[in-house]
Short mmCIF file of C-alpha atoms in Angstrom, two decimals:
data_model
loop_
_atom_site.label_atom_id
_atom_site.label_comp_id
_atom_site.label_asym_id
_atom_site.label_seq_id
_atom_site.Cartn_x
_atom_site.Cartn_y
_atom_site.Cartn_z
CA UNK A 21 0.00 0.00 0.00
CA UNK A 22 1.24 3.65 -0.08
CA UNK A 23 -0.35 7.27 -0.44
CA UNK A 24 -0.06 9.86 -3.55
CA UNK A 25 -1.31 13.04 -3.95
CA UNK A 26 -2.13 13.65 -7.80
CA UNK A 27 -3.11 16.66 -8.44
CA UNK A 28 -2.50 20.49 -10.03
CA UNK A 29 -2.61 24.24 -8.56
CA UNK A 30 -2.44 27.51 -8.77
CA UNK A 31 1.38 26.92 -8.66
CA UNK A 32 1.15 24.45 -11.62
CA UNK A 33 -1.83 25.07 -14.06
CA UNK A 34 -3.32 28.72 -14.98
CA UNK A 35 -6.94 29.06 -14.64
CA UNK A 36 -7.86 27.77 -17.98
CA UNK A 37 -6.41 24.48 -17.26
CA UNK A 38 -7.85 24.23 -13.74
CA UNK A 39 -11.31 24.88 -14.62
CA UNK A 40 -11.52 21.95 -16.90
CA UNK A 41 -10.44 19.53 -13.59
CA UNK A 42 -12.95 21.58 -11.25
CA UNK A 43 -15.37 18.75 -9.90
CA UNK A 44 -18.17 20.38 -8.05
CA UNK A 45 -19.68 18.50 -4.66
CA UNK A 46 -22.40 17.22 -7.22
CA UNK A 47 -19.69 15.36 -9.04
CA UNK A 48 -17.99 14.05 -6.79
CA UNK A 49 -19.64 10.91 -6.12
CA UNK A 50 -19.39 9.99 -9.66
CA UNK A 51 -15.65 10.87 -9.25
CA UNK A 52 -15.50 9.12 -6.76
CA UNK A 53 -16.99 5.74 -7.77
CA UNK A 54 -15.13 5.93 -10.99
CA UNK A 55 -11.66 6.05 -9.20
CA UNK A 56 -12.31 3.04 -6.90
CA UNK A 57 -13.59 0.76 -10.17
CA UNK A 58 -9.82 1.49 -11.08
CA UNK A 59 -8.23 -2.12 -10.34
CA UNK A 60 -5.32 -0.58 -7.97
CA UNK A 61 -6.85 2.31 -6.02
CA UNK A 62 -8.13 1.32 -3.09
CA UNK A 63 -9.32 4.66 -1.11
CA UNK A 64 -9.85 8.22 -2.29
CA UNK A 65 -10.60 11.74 -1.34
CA UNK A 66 -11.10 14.74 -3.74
CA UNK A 67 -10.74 17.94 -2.46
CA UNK A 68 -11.45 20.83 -5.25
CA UNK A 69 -10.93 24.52 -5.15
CA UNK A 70 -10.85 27.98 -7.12
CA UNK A 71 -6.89 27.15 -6.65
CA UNK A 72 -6.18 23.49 -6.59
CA UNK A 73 -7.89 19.96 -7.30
CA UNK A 74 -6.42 16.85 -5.21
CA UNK A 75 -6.94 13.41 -5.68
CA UNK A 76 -5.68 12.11 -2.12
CA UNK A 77 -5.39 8.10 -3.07
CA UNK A 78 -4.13 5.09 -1.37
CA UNK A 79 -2.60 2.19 -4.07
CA UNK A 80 -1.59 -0.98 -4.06
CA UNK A 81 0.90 -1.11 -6.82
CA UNK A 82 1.90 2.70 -7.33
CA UNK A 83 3.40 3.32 -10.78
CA UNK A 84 -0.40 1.47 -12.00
CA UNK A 85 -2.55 3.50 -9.20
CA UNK A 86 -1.40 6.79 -10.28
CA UNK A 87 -1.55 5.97 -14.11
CA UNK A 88 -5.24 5.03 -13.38
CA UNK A 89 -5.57 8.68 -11.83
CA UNK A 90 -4.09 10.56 -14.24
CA UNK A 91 -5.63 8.74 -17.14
CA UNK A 92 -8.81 9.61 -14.89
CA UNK A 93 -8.24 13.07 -14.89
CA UNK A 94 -7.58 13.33 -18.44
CA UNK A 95 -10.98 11.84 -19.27
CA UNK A 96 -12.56 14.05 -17.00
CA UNK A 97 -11.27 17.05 -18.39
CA UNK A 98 -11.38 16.12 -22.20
CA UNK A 99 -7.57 16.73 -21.94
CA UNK A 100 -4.59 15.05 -23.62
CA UNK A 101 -2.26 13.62 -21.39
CA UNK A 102 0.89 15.01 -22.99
CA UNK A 103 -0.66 18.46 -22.69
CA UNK A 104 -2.11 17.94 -18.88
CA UNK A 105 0.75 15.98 -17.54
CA UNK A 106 2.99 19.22 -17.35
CA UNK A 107 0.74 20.56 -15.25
CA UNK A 108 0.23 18.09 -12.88
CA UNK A 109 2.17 17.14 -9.52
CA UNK A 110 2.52 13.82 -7.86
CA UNK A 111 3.61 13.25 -4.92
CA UNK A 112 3.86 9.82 -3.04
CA UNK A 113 3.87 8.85 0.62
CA UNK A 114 6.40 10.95 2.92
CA UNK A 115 5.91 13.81 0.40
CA UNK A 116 2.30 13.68 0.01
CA UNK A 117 1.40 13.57 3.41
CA UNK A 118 3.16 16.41 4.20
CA UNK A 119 1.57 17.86 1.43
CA UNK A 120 -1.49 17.60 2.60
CA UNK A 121 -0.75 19.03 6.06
CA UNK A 122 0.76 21.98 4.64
CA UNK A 123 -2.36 22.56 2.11
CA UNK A 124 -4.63 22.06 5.36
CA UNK A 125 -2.56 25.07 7.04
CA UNK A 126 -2.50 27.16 4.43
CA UNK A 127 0.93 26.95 3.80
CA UNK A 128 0.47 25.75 0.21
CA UNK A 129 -2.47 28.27 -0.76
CA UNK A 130 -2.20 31.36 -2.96
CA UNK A 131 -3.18 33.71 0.13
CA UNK A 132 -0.25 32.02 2.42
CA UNK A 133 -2.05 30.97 5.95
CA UNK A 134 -5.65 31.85 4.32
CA UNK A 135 -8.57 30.14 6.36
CA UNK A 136 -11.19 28.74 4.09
CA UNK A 137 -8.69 25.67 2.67
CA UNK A 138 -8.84 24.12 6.43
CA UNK A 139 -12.97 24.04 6.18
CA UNK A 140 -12.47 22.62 2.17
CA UNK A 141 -10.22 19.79 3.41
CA UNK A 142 -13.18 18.84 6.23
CA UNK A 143 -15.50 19.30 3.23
CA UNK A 144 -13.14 16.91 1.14
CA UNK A 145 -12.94 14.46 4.08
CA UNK A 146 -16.90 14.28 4.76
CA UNK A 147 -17.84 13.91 1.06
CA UNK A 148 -15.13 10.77 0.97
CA UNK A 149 -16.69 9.33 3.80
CA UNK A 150 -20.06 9.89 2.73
CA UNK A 151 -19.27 8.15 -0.78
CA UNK A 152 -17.38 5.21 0.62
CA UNK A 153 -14.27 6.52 -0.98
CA UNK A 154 -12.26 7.33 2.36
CA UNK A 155 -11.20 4.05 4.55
CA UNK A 156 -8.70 3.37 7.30
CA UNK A 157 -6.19 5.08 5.90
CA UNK A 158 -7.41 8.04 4.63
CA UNK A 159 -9.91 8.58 7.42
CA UNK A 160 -6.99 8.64 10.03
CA UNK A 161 -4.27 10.82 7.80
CA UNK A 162 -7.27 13.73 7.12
CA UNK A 163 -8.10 13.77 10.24
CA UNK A 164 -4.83 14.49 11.63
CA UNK A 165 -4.34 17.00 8.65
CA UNK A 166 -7.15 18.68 10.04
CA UNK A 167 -5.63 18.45 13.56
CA UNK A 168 -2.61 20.15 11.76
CA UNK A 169 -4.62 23.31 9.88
CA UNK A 170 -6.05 24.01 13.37
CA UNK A 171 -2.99 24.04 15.45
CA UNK A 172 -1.41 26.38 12.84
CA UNK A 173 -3.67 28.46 13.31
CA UNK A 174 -3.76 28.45 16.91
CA UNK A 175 0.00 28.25 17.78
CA UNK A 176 0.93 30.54 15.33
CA UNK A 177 -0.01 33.70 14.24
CA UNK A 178 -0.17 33.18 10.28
CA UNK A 179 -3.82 33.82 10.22
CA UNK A 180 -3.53 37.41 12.06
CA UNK A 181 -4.61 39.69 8.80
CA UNK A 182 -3.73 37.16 6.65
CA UNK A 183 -5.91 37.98 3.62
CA UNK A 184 -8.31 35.84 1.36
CA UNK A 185 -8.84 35.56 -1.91
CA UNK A 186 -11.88 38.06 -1.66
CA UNK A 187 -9.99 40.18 0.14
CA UNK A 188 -7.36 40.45 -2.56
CA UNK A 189 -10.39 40.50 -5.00
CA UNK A 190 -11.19 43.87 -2.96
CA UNK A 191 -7.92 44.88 -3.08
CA UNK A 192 -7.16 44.68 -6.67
CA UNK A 193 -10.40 46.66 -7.32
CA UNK A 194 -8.88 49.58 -4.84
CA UNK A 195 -5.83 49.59 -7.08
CA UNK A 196 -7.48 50.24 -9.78
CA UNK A 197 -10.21 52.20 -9.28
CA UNK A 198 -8.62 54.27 -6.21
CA UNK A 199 -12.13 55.18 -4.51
CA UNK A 200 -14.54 52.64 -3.98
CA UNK A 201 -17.19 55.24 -2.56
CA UNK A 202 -17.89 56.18 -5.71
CA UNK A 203 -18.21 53.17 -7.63
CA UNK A 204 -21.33 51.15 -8.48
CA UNK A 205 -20.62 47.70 -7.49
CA UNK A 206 -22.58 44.54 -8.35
CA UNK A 207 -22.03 41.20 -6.82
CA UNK A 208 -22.78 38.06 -9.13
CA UNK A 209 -23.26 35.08 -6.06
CA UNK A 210 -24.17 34.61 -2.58
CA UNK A 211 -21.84 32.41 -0.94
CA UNK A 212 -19.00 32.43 1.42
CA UNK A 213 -16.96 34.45 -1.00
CA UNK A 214 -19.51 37.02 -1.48
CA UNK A 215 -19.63 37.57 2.18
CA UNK A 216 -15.97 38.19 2.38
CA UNK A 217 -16.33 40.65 -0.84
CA UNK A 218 -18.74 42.73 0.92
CA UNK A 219 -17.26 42.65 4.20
CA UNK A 220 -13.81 44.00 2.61
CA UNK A 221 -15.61 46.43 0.29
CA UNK A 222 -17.15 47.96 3.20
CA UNK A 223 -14.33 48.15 4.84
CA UNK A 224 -13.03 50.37 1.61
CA UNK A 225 -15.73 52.36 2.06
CA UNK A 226 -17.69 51.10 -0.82
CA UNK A 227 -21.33 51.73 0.06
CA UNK A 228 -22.93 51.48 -3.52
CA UNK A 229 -23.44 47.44 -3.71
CA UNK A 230 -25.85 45.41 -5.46
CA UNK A 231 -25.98 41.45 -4.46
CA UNK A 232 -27.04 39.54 -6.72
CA UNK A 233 -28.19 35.39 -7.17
CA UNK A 234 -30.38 33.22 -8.03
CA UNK A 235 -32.33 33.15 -5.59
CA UNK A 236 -33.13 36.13 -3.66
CA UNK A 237 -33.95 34.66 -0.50
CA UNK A 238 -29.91 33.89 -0.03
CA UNK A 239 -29.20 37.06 -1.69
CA UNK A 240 -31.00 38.69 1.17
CA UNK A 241 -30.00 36.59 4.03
CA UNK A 242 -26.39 37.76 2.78
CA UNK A 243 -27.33 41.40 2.89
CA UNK A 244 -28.70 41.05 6.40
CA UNK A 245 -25.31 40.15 8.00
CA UNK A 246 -24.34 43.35 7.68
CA UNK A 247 -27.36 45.44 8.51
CA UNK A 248 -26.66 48.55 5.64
CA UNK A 249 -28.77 50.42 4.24
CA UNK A 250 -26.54 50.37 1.37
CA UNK A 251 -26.94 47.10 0.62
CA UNK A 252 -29.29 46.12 -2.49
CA UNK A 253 -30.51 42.62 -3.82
CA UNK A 254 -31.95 40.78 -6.62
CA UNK A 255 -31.85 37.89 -8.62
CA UNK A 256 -29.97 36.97 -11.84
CA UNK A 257 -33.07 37.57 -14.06
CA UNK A 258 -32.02 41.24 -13.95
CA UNK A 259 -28.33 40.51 -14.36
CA UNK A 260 -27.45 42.31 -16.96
CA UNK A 261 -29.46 45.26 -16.08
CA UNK A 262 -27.77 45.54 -13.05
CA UNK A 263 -24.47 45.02 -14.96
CA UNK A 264 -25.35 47.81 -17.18
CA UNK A 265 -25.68 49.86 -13.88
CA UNK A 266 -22.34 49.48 -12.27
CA UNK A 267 -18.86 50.75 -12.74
CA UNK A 268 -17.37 47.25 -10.94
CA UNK A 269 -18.44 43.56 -11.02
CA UNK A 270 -17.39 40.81 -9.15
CA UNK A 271 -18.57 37.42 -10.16
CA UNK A 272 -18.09 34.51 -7.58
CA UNK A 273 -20.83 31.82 -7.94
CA UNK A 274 -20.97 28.09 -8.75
CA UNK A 275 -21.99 27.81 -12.46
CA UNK A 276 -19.99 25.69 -14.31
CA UNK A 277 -20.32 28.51 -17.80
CA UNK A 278 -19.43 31.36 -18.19
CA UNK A 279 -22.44 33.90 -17.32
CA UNK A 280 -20.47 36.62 -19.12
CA UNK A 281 -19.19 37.45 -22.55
CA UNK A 282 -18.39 39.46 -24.80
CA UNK A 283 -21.78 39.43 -26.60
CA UNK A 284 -24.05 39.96 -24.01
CA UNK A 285 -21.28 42.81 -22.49
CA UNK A 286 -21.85 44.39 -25.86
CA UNK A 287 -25.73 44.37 -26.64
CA UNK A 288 -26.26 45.65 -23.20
CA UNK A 289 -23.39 48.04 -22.28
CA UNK A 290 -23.50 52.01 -23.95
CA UNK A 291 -20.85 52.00 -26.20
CA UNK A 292 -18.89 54.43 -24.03
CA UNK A 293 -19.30 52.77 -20.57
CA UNK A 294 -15.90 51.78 -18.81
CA UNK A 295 -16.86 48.55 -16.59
CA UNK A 296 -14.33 46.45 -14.83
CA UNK A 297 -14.61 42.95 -14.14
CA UNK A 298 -13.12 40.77 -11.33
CA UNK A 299 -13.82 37.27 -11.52
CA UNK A 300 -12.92 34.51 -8.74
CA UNK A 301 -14.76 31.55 -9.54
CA UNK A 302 -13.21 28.34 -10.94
CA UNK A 303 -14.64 27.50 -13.28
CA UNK A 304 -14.78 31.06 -14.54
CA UNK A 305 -17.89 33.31 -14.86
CA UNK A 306 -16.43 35.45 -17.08
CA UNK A 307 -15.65 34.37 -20.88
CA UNK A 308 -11.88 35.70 -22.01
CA UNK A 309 -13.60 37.51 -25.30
CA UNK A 310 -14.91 39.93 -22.29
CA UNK A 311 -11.44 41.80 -22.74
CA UNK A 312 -11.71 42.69 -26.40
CA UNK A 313 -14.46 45.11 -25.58
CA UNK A 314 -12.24 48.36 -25.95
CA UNK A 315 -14.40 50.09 -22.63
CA UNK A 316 -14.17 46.41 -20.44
CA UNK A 317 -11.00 45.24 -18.38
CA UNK A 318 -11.75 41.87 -17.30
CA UNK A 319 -9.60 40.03 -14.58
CA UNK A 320 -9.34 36.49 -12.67
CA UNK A 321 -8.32 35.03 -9.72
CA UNK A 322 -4.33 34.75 -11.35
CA UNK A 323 -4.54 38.25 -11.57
CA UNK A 324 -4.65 38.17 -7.72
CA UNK A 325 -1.20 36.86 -7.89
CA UNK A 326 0.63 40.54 -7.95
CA UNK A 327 -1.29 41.53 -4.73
CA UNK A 328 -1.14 38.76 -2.89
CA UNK A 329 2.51 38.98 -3.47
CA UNK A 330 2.79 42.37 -1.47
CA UNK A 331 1.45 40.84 1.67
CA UNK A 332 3.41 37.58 2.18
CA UNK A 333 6.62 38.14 3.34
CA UNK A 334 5.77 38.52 7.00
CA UNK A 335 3.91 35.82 7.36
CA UNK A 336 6.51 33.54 5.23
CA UNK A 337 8.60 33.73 8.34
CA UNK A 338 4.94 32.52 10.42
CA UNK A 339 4.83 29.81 7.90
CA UNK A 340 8.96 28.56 8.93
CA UNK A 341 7.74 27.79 12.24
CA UNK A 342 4.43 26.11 11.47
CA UNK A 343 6.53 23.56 9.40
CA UNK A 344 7.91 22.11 12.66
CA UNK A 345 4.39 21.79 13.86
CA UNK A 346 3.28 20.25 10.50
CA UNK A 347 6.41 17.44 11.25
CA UNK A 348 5.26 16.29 14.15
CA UNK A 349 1.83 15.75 13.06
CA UNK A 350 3.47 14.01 9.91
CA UNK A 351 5.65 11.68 12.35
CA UNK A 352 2.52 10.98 14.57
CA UNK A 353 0.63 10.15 11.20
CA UNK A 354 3.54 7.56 10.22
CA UNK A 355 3.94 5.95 13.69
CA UNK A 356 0.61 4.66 13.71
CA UNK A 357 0.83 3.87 9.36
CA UNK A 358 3.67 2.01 10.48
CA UNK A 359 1.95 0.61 13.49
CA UNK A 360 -0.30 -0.89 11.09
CA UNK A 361 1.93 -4.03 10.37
CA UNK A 362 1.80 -5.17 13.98
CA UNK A 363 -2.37 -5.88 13.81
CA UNK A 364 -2.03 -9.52 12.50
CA UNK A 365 0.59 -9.89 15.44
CA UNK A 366 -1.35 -8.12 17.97
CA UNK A 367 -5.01 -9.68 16.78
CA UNK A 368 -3.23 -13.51 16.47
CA UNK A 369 -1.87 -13.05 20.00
CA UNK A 370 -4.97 -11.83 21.74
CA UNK A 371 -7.16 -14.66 20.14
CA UNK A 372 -4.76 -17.38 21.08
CA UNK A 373 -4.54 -15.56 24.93
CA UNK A 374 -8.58 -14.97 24.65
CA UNK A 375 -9.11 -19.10 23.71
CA UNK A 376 -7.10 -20.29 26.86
CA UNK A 377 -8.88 -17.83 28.94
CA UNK A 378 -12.25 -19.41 27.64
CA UNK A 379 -11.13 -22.67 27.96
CA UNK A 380 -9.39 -22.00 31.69
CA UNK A 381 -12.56 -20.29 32.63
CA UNK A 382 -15.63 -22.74 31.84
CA UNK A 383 -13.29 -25.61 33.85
CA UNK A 384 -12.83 -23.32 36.67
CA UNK A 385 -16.60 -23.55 36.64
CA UNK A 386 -17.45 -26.89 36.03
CA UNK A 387 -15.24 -27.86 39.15
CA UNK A 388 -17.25 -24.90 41.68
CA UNK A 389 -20.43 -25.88 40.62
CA UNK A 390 -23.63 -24.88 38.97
CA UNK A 391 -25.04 -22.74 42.35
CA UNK A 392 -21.64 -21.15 42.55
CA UNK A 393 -20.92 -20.63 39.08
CA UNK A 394 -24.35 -18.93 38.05
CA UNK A 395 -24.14 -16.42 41.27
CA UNK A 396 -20.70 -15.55 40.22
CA UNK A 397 -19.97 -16.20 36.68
CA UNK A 398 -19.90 -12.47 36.06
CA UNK A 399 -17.33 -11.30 38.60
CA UNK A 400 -14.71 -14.50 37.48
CA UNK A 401 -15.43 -13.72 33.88
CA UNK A 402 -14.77 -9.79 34.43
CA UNK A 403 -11.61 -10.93 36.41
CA UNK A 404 -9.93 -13.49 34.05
CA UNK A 405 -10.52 -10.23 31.45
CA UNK A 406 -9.07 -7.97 33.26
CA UNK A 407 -5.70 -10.58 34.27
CA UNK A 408 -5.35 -11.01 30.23
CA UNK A 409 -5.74 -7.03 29.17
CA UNK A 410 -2.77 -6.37 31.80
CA UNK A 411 -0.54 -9.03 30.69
CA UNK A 412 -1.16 -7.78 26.89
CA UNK A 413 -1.39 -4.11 27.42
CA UNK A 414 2.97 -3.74 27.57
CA UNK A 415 3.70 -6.28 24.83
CA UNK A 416 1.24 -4.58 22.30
CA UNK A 417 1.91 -0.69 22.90
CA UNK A 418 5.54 -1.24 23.11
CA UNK A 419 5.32 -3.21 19.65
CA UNK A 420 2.91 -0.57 18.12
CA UNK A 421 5.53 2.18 19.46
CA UNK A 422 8.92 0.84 18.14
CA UNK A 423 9.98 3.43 15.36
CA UNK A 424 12.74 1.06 14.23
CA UNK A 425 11.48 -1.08 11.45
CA UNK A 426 14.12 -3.90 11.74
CA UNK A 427 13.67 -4.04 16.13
CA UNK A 428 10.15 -3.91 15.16
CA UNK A 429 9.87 -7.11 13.06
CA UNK A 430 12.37 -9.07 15.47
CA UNK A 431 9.70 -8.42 18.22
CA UNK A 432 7.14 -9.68 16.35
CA UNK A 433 8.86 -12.78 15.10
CA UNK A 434 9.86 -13.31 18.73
CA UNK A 435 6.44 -12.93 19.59
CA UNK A 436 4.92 -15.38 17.00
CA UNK A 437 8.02 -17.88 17.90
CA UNK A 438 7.18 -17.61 22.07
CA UNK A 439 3.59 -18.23 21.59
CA UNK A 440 3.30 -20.13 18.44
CA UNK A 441 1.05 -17.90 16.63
CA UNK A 442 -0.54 -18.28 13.48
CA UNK A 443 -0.57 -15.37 11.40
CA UNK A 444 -1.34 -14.09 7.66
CA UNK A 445 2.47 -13.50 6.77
CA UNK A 446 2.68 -17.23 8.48
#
């Protein structure tokens, strides 16, 4: 068995190439049973993102496991495999799981020590479980990823004003329009990055937004966090209406299309209107022909890149320090993966121990008697339990314990020798 991470970034793929590999949650069970019909993957977890998609996998041959992924992930995106596997990074045991404890930090995200990936990861981890794609292994190294991301960000300080990618979003728009107070500002979505637009555009000063989704229940709900007057809503029927209306747009929903191009930007947009659009959804609202409208300056979440890049130094020196958290919860991770190859051992040894105690036991009540035995059956039996789990208890945490591999497997041979145990390497 090992563990790979298969997967591409913001680091290794441009937009264009990620949003063909986005799988939404309503894919993912698909995804998910496709990958374990693969003859040598045996558990998987998918986390996917504006910035990254992950195919955490465990394999029982590895060079054939992470063929079977890739040649996944080229069907999936209707890409060539000499074209996609430039983009792509693998990454196998060791390597991956730190990987994925760094990713669940933030240490591996676009906004260094950003918050959101650490809720995306428990997101990835709940959907695996709830499609039967996460076992054993997978259940126990997310988890303690998980356990990494939040000690991060509780023993560090890498999340102090660390910005998000709505934040930079905001920031980018401040660049380049220089007063937000003035600018008519629509919002296309009404999800966890829309509340992070508004609550940094406020913060700017803007006070001329428009939020707008499909439905206008959520749209609402939104708007009612923040308890402004300023604040207006409606749904996407009017979209381009409202478009037509505003100086800045930020797009940020789930649609899988673009819900803006160049044509519609055209029929509904006087031919002297300047509009600027700032797109952070993966896959991407906005179509690229948006930018040969003379009047339209379109951007994306790479275009974040620049920004983003102003802010990380100081918390690059945060993110040093986290990595010797981040080892320890990799070395806790691989004591117990190694730990693993004592079970037959262990699970031989206490069914051998647990059949002599049964035998011992109903001859120990034969000989005191029916009366005897029925009055006090429960205190011997709790008794001759507790005498076997204190004999065992040492043996089997010192064997699970032992970090050397070679000390480790002379133990258990000793073991199987002493008590003549039958086991499935036997």
């Amino acid at each position: 068995m090992n563990i790979a991470v298969v997967g591409l970034s913001h680091k290794t793929a441009p937009v264009e190439v990620r949003e063909k590999l986005s799988i939404p949650t309503s894919q993912t069970a698909s995804a998910i049973a496709q990958l374990l019909s693969r003859p040598h993957i045996e558990e998987v977890s998918i986390l996917s993102t504006c910035n990254r998609l992950e195919l955490h996998i465990i394999i029982r041959e590895t060079e054939q496991g992470v063929r079977e992924v890739t040649q996944f992930l080229c069907d999936y995106g209707k890409t060539p495999m000499h074209e996609l596997r430039r983009h792509l990074f693998i990454l196998l045991h060791h390597d991956a799981i730190m990987h994925l404890m760094r990713v669940s930090a933030g240490l591996d995200s676009l906004v260094l020590g950003e918050g959101q990936i650490l809720a995306q990861v428990k997101h990835a981890h709940q959907l695996g479980q709830q499609h039967k794609g996460v076992g054993r292994i997978l259940n126990r190294l997310l988890k303690q990823a998980i356990t990494a991301g939040k000690r991060v960000r509780t023993e560090t300080s890498i999340g102090a004003g660390a910005v998000s990618i709505s934040s930079a979003a905001a920031e980018l728009a401040q660049l380049k329009v220089a007063n937000l107070a003035n600018c008519r500002i629509a919002i296309l979505g009404a999800g966890k990055m829309a509340r992070l637009l508004v609550q940094h555009l406020l913060s700017k000063q803007a006070d001329q937004i428009t939020i707008l989704n499909r439905s206008l229940g959520r749209a609402q709900k939104l708007a009612d966090q923040f308890n402004q007057d300023s604040l207006q809503t409606a749904t996407l029927e009017v979209m381009m209406e409202t478009i037509a209306a505003s100086d800045l747009v930020f797009t940020c929903t789930a649609s899988t299309e673009p819900l803006l191009d160049r044509a519609k930007l055209e029929a509904s947009l006087d031919p002297n209107q300047k509009l600027m659009l700032i797109d952070i959804s993966v896959p991407r609202n906005v179509h690229t022909d948006a930018n040969q409208l003379e009047n339209v300056q379109a951007f994306n979440v790479d275009d974040l890149k620049a920004v983003v890049a102003q802010n990380q130094e100081s918390r690059r020196r945060i993110a040093m320090e986290a990595e010797t958290l981040l080892e320890e919860e990799v070395n806790a991770f691989l004591d117990w993966w190694r730990s693993l190859e004592t079970v037959p051992t262990i699970s031989s040894l206490r069914s051998k121990v647990e059949t002599i105690r049964e035998q011992e036991l109903e001859k120990a009540l034969s000989r005191l008697g029916s009366e005897f035995a029925e009055k006090h059956q429960e205190v011997i039996e709790a008794l001759t339990r507790g005498i076997v789990n204190k004999i065992l208890h040492d043996p089997m945490v010192q064997l699970r314990s032992q970090r050397d591999i070679e000390a480790r497997r002379q133990a258990m041979q000793t073991l199987e020798m002493l008590f003549n145990l039958e086991t499935a390497s036997n």
